[in-house]
Coordinates of C-alpha atoms and ligand atoms in Angstrom, one line a residue:
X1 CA 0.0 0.0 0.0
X2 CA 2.9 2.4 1.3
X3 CA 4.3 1.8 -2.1
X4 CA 1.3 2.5 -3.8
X5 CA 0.7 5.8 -2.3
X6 CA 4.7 6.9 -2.9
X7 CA 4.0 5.8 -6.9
X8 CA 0.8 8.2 -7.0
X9 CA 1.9 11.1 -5.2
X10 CA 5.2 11.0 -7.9
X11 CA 2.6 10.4 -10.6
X12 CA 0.6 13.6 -9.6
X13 CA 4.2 15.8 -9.2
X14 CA 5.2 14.1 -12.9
X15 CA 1.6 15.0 -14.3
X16 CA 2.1 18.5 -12.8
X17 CA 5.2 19.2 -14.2
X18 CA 4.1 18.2 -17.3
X19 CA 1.2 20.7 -17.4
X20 CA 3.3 23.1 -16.9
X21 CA 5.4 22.2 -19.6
X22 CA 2.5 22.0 -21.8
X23 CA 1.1 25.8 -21.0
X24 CA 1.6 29.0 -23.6
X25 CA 4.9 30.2 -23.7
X26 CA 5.2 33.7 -22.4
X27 CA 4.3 36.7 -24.5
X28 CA 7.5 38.0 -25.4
X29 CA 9.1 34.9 -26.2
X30 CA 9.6 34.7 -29.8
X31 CA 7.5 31.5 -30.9
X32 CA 9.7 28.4 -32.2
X33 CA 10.5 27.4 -35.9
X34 CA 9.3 24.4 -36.6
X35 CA 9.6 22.3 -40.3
X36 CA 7.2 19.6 -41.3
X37 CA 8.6 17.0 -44.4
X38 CA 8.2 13.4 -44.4
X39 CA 7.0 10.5 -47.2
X40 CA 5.1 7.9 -46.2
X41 CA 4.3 4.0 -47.8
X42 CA 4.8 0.5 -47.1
X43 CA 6.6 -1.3 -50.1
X44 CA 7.6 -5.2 -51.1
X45 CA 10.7 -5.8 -52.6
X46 CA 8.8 -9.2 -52.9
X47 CA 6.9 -7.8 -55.2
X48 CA 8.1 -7.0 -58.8
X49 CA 5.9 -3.6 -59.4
X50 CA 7.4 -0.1 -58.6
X51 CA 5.8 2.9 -57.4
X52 CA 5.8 6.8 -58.9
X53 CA 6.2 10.1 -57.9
X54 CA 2.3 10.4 -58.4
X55 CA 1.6 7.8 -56.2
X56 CA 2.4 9.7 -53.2
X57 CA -0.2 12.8 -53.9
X58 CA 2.3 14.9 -52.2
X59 CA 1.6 18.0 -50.5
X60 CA 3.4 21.2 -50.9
X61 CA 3.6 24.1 -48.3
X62 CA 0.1 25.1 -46.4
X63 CA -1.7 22.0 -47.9
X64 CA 0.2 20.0 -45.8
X65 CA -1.8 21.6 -43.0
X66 CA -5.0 19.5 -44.4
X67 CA -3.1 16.2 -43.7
X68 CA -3.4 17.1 -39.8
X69 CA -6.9 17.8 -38.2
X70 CA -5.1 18.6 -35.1
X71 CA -3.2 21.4 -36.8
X72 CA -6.2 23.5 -38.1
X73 CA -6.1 27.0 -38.5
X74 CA -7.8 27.5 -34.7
X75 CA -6.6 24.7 -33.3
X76 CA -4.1 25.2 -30.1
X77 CA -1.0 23.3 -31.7
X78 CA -1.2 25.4 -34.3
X79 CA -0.7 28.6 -32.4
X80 CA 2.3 27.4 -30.9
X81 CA 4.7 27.7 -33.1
X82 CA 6.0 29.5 -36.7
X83 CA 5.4 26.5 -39.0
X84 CA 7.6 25.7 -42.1
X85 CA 5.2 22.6 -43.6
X86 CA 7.4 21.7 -47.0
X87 CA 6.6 18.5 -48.7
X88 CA 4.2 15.6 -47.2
X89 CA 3.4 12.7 -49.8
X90 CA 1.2 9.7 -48.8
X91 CA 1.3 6.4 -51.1
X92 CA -1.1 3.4 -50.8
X93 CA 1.6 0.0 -50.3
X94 CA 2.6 -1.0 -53.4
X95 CA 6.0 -2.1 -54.6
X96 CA 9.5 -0.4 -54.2
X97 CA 9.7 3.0 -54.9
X98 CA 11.9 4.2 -58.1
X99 CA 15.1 6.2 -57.4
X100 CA 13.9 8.8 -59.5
X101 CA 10.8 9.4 -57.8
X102 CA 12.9 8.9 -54.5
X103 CA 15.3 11.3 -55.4
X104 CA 12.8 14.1 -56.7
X105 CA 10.6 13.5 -53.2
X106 CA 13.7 14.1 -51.1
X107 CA 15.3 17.0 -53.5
X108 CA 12.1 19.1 -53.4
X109 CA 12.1 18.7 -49.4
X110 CA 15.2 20.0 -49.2
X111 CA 14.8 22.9 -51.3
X112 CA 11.8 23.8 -49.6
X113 CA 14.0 23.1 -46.0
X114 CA 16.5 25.8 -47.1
X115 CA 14.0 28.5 -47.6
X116 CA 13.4 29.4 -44.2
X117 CA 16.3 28.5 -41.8
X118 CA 16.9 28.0 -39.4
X119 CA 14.6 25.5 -37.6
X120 CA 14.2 25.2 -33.5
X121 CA 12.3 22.0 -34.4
X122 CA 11.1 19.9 -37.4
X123 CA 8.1 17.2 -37.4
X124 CA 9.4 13.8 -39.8
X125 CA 6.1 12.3 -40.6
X126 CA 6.9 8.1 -42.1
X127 CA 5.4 5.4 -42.2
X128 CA 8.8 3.8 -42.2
X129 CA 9.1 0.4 -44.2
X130 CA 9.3 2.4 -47.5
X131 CA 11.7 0.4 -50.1
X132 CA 13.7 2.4 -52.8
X133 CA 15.1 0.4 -55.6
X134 CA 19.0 0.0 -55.3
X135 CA 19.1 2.3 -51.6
X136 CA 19.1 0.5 -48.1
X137 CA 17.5 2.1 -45.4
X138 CA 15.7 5.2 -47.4
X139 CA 14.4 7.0 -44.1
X140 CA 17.6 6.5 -42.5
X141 CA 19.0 8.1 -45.6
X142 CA 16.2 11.3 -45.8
X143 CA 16.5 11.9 -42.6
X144 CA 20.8 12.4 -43.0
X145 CA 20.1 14.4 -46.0
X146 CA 17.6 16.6 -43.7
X147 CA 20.1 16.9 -40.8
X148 CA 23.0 18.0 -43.4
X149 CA 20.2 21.0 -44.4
X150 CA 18.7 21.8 -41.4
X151 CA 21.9 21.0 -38.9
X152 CA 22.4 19.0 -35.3
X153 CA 21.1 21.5 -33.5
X154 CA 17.0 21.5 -34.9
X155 CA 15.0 19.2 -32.4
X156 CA 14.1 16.6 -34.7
X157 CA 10.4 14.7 -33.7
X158 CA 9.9 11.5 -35.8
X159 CA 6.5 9.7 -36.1
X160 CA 6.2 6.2 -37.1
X161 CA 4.0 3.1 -38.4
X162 CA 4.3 0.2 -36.0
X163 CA 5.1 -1.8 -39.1
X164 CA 8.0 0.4 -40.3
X165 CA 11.5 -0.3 -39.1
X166 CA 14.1 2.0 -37.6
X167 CA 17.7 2.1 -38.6
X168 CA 20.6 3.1 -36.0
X169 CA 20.8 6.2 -37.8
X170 CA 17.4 6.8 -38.3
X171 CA 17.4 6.4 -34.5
X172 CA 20.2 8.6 -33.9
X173 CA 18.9 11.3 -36.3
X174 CA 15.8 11.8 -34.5
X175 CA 15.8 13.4 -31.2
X176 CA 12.4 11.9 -30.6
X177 CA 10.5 8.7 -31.8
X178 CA 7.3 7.2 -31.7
X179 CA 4.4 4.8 -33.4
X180 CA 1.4 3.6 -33.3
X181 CA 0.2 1.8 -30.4
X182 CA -2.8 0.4 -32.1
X183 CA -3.5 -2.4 -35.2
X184 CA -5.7 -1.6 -36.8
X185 CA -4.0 2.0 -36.8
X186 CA -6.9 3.7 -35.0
X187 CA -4.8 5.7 -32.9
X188 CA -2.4 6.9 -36.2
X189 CA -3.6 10.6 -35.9
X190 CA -3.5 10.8 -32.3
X191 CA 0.5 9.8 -32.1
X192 CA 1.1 11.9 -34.8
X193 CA 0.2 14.5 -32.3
X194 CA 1.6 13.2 -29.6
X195 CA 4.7 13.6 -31.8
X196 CA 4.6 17.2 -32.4
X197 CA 3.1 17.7 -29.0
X198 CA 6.5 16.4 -27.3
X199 CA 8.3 18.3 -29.8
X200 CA 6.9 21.5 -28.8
X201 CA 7.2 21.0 -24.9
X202 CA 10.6 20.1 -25.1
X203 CA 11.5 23.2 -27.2
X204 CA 8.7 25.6 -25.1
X205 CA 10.7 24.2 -21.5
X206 CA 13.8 24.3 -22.5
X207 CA 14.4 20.9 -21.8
X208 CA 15.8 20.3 -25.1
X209 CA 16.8 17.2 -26.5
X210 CA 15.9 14.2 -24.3
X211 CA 19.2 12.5 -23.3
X212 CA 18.9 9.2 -23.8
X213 CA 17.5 7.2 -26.6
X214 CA 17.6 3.3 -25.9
X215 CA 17.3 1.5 -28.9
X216 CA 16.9 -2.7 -28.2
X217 CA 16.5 -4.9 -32.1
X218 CA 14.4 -7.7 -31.1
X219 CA 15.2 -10.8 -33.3
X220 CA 11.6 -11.1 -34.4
X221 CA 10.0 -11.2 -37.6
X222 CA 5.9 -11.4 -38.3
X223 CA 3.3 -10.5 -40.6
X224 CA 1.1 -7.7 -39.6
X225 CA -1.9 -10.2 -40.2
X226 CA -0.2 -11.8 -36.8
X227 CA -0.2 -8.6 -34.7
X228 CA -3.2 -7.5 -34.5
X229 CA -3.8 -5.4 -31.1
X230 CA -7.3 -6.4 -31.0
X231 CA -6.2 -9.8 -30.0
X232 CA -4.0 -11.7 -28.2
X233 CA -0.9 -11.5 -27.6
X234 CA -0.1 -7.9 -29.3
X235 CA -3.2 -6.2 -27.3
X236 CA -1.3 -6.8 -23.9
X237 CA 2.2 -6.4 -24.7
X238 CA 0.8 -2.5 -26.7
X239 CA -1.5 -2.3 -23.7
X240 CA 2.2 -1.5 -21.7
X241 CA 3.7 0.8 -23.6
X242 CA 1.4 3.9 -22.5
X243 CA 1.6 3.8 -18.9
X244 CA 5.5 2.8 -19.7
X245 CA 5.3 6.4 -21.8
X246 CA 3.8 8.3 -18.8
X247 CA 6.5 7.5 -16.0
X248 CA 8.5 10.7 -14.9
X249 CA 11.9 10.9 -16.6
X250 CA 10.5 9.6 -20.0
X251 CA 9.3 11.3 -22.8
X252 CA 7.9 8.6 -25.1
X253 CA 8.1 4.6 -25.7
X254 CA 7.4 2.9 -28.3
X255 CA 7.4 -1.1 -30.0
X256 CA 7.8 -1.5 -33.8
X257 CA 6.5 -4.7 -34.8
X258 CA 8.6 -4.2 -38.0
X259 CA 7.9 -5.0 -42.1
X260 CA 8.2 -7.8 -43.4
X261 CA 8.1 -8.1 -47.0
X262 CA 11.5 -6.1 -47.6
X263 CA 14.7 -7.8 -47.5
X264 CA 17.4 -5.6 -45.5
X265 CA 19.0 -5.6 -42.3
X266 CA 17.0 -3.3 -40.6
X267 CA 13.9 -5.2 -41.0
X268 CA 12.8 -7.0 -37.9
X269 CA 11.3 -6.0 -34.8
X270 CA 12.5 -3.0 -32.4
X271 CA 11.6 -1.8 -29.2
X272 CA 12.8 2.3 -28.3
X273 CA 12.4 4.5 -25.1
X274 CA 13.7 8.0 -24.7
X275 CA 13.9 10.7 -21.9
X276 CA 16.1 11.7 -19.6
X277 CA 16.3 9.6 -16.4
X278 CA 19.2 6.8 -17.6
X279 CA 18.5 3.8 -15.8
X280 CA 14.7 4.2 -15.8
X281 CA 15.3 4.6 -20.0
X282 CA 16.8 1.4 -20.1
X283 CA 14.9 -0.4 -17.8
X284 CA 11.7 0.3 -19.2
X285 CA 12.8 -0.9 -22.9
X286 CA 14.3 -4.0 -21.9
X287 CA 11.1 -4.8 -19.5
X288 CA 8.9 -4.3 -23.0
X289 CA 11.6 -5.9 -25.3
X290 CA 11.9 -8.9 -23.0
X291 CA 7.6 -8.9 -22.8
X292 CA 7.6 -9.4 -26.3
X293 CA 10.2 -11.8 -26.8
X294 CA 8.3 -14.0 -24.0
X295 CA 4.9 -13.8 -25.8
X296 CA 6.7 -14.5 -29.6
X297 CA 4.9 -18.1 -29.9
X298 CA 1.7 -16.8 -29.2
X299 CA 1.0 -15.0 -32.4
X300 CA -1.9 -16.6 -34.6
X301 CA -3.1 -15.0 -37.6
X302 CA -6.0 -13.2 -37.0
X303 CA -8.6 -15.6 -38.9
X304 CA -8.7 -19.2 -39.0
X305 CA -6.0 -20.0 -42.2
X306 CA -6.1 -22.3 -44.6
X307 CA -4.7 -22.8 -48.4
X308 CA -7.4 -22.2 -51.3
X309 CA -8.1 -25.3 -52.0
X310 CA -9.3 -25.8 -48.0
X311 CA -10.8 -22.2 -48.0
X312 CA -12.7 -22.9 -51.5
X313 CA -13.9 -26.5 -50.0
X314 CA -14.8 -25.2 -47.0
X315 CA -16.7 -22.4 -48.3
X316 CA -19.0 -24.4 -50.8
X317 CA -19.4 -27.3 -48.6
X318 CA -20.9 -24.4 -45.9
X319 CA -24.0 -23.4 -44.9
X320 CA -22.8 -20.0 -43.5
X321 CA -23.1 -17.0 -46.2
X322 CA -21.4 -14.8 -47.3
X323 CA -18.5 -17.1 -46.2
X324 CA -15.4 -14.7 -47.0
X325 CA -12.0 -15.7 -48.2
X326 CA -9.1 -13.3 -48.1
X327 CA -7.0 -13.7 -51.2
X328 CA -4.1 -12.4 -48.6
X329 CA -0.5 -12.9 -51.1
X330 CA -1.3 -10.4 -53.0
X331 CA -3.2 -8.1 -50.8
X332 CA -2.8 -4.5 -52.8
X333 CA -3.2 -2.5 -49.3
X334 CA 0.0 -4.6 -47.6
X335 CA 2.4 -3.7 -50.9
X336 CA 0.9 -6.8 -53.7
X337 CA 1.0 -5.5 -57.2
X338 CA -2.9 -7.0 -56.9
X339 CA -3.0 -7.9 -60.2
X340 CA -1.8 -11.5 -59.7
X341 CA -4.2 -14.3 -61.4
X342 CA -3.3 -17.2 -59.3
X343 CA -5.8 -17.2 -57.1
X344 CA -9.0 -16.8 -59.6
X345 CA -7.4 -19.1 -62.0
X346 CA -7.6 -21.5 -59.4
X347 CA -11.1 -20.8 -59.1
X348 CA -12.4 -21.0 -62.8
X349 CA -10.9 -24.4 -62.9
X350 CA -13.3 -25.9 -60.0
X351 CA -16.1 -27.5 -61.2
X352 CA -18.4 -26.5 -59.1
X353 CA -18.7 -22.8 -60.1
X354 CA -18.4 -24.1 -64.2
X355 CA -22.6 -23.7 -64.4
X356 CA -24.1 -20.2 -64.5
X357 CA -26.4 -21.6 -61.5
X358 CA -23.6 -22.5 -59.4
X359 CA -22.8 -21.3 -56.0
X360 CA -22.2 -17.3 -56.5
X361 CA -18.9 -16.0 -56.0
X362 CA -17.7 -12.2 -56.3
X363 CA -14.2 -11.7 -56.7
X364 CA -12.6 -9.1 -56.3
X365 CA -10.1 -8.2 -58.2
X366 CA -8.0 -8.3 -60.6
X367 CA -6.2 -5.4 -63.6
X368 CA -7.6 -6.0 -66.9
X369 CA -7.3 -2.3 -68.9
X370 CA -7.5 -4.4 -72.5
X371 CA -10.4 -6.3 -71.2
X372 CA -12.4 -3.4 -70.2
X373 CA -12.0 -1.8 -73.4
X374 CA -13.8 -5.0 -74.8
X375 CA -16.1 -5.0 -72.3
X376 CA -17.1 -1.5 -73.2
X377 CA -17.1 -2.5 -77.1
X378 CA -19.3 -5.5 -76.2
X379 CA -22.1 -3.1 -74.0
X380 CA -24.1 -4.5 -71.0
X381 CA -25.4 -7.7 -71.5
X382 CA -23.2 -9.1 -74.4
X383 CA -20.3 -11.8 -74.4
X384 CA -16.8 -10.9 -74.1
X385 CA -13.5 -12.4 -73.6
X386 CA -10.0 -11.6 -73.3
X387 CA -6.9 -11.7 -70.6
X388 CA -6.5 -10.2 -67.3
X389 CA -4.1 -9.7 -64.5
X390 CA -0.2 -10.6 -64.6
X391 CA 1.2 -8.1 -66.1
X392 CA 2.8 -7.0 -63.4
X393 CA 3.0 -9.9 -61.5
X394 CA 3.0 -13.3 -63.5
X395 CA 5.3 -15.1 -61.2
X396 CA 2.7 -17.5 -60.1
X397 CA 0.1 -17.9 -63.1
X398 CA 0.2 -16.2 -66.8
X399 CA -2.9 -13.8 -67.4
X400 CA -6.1 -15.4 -67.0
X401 CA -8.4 -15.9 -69.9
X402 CA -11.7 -14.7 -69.0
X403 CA -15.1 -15.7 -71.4
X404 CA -18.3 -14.6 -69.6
X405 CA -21.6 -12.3 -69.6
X406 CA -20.3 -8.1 -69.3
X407 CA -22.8 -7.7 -66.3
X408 CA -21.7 -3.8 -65.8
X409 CA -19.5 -1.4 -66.3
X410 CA -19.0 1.5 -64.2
X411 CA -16.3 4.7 -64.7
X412 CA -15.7 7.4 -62.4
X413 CA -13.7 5.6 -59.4
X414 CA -10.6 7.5 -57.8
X415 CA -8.4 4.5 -57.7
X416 CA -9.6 2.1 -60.6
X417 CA -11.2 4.5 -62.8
X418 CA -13.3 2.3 -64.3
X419 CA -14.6 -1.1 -63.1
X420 CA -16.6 -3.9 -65.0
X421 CA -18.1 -7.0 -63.7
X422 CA -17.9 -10.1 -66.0
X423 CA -20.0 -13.3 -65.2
X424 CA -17.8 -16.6 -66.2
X425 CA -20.1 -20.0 -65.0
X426 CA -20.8 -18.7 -61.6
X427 CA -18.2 -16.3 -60.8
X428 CA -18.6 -12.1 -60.7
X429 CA -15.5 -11.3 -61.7
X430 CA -14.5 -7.9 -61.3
X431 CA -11.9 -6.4 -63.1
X432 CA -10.2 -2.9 -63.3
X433 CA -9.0 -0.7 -65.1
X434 CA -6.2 0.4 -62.2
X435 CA -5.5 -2.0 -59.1
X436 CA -8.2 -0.5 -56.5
X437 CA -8.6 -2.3 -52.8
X438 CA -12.5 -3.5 -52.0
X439 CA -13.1 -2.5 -48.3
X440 CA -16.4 -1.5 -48.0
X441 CA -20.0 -2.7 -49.1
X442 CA -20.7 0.3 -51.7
X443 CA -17.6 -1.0 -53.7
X444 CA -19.5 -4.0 -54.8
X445 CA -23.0 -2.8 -54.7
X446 CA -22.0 0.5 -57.1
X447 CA -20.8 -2.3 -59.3
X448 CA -24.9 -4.1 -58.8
X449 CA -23.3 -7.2 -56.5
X450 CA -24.6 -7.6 -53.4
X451 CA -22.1 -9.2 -51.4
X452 CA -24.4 -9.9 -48.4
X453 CA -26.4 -12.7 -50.8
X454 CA -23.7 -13.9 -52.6
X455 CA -22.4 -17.3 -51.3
X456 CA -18.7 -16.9 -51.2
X457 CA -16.9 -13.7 -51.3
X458 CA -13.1 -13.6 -52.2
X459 CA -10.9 -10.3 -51.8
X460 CA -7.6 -9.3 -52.4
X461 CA -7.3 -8.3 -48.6
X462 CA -5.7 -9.5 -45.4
X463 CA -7.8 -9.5 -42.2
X464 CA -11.5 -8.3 -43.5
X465 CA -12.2 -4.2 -43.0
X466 CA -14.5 -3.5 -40.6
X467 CA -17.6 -3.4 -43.2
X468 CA -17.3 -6.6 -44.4
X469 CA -16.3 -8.2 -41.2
X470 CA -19.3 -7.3 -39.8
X471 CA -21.5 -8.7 -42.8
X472 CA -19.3 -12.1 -43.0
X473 CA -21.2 -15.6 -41.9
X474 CA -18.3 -17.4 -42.2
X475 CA -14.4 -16.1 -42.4
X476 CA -10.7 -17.8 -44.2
X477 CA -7.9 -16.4 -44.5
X478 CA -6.3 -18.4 -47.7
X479 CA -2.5 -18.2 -47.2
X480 CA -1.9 -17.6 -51.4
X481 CA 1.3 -16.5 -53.7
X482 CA 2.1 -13.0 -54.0
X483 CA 4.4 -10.1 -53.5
X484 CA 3.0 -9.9 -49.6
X485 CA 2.9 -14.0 -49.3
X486 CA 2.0 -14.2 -45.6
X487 CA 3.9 -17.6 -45.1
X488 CA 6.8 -15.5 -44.4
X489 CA 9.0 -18.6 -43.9
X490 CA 8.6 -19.2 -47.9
X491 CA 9.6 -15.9 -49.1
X492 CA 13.0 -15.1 -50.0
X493 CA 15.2 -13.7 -47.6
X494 CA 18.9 -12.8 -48.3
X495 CA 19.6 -9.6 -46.4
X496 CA 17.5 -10.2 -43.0
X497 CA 19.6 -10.1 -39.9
X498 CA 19.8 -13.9 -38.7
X499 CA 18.8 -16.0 -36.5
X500 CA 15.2 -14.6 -36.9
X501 CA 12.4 -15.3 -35.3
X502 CA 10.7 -17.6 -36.3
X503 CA 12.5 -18.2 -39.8
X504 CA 15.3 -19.8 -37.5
X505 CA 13.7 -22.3 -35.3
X506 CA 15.6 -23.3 -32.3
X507 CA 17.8 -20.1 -31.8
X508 CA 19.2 -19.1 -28.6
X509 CA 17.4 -16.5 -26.5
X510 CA 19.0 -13.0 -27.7
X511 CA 20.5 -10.3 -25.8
X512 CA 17.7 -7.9 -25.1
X513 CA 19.9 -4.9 -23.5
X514 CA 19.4 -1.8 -24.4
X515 CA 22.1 0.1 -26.5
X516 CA 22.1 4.2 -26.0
X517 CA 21.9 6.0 -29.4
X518 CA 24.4 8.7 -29.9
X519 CA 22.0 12.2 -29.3
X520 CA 21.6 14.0 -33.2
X521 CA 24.2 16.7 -32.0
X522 CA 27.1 13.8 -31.2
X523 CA 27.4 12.5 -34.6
Ligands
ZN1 ZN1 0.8 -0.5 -40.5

């Protein structure tokens, strides 16, 4: 009990200290500087497409703003500082990222970053697992670039995906570091501000830098389909990491579970705390990276698993529906090119969906631009036929020949621009004339499917968004080919760090002690 009481009367002095730290700085202090850059996607090297410049809708100068509800024009963060926003670019996963695009990303940045030294503070908004053809390590490699424009001295606050890795110098480079806590990423916007918000209380007290960073690699490697924090194990070991956070003397903690589908050394799991009490630092990061090394057995994917051929059996055999299957390898939202055919070509061959009155199935999708053109030639109602998918990804099957009924055709979509559904025996296939993700229930029904009546669903998705989980009977997660194959133990690795959990295994417990980062300014 006596303890207890000492923990909360230490809590209310750290909480008060904090508040203070948090209030307006005084009038005739001059407000602080502060840059926002940053570039943002998830991307295979397991897959063979690339990704653009246009890809990452980047935003230039005060339209960055719009990318951060918490930093509207009224809003209280916003009033705290001089703001320098220069470029922000979002990309939906996809594959590695060309140098060129790479290149003039980072080059505009940092002639946007010289306009208005110098900086007291700059926000570095990644996702983190972003692959650049023929560069290790491209955040680690931004961020240098940045530090060699803006200098050692800007207080440099660093936001992160959970599934994004950090590099040594990625670590060093930023002053401050955090991710998610959450998977789904319901809580992205809210540690985005906490970012910036720890940014600006370190600059407005004059605390400065925090001075220590420890930085523990955890010898663990999963798919994000495994790590869910709605389940077991990830929602207790992310249930510590706030009240880890909160304790006086630290700034922030945080656990990276880490990307997967990228070959390099600095993909695997890490755990990072910062602030400015030394032991307690420490402490606290090996206590979470030695929680998650205890719990590694425990991940399960998310939904029951199968391969197709179980899923597909399943599925007809059941009297649930819709019975959903995730097409999961080539998932377009994890980094797949999405316009692999292996998966439907499997399905055109069963038998049972050969007759037009045979068990419905929607699927969804699969890149056919020649196709639609046909489709659109043939009109509504009329036969077509021609190839789809694999030309981007034809590792696994060649294109697949469709010959069916044009049940629709639809233009006007942001991502696919125009859809068409084509009825082969009893399958609703529906191609695209970009790759487009199918999340939610008006994809399908703008397209006149109904994917509540149908009797077996299939998606090019991992675990099911929230619309369609909450309309499935029935649930599979096929384990299929593609550039985000979920078996990670099949894929490739060259370049990983080894032994890896659980590529490798009967390895040896690691060494979970924390390192200290160098601060930015001890390069
Ligand atoms: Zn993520």
């Amino acid at each position: 009990m006596k303890s207890t009481r000492l923990f909360c009367l230490i809590l209310f002095i750290c909480l008060l200290s904090n508040l203070t730290r948090a209030q307006a700085p005084k009038a005739n202090k001059p407000l602080p500087r502060i840059a926002i850059a940053g570039l943002a996607i998830e991307s295979s090297t397991f897959s063979p497409a690339l990704t653009d410049e246009a890809a990452f809708h980047a935003k230039y100068g005060a339209d960055v703003f719009s990318a951060y509800p918490f930093m509207a024009a009224d809003s209280p963060l916003r009033k705290k500082a001089n703001w320098f926003p220069s470029v922000v670019g979002k990309s939906l996963p996809g594959g590695a990222v060309t140098r060129v695009a790479y290149e003039s990303l980072v080059n505009k940045t940092l002639d946007s970053l010289k306009k208005h030294l110098p900086y007291d503070g700059l926000y570095f908004d990644i996702h983190g697992a972003m692959s650049v053809v023929g560069l290790d390590d491209p955040e680690g490699d931004f961020l240098v670039r940045v530090r060699k424009v803006v200098g050692t001295k800007t207080m440099i606050s660093t936001s992160m995906d959970l599934h994004g890795n950090v590099s040594w110098r990625l670590a060093q480079n930023s002053d401050l570091i955090t991710c998610y806590r959450m998977a789904p990423h319901e809580d992205a916007m809210q540690t985005k501000q906490r970012a910036v918000q720890n940014l600006i209380s370190r600059i407005e007290s004059g605390k400065g830098k925090p001075a220590y960073k420890a930085y523990i690699s955890v010898p663990i490697l999963l798919p994000g389909e495994k790590t869910s924090t709605r389940i077991e194990p990830g929602k207790s070991l992310y249930k510590q990491v706030a009240p880890a956070a909160l304790q006086c003397g630290i700034t922030d903690a945080a656990i990276w579970i880490g990307y997967a589908w990228a070959d390099e050394p600095r993909n695997h799991a890490v755990v990072m705390v910062i602030g400015d009490e030394k032991e307690k630092v420490t402490r606290t990061a090996e206590q979470l990276a030695q929680s998650f090394w205890d719990v590694r057995n425990q991940f399960e994917f998310v939904a029951p698993t199968g391969t197709l051929t179980e899923c597909l059996d399943k599925a007809i055999a059941s009297l649930k529906h819709p019975f959903y299957i995730s097409d999961s390898g080539d998932n377009p939202t994890a980094g797949g090119a999405g316009d692999a055919t292996w998966t439907l070509t499997q399905i055109l061959a069963r038998p049972e969906f050969k007759a037009d009155n045979g068990p419905s199935l929607l699927y969804a999708s699969i890149p056919a631009p020649e196709l639609i053109k046909s489709a659109i030639a043939a009109g509504v109602g009329n036969h077509v036929e021609g190839f789809a998918g694999a030309a981007v990804d034809n590792r696994f099957a060649p294109p697949v020949k469709l010959s069916g009924t044009v049940e629709s055709i639809v233009s006007g979509d942001k991502d696919a621009e125009v859809e068409a559904v084509i009825k082969v025996g009893s399958v609703h296939v529906i191609i695209t004339q970009k790759r487009k993700p199918y999340h939610k229930e008006i994809d399908f029904t703008r397209l006149g499917l109904n994917p509540r009546t149908a009797a077996i669903v299939v998606v090019k998705i991992g675990y099911l968004e929230p619309e369609l989980y909450a309309m499935r009977a029935d649930w599979l997660l096929a384990i299929t080919p593609g550039g985000v194959d979920q078996n990670i133990e099949r894929l490739p690795y060259h370049r990983i760090q080894r032994p890896m959990f659980p590529l490798d295994k009967d390895m040896k417990d690691p060494d979970l002690k924390a390192r200290l980062v160098p601060l930015s300014d001890q390069q």
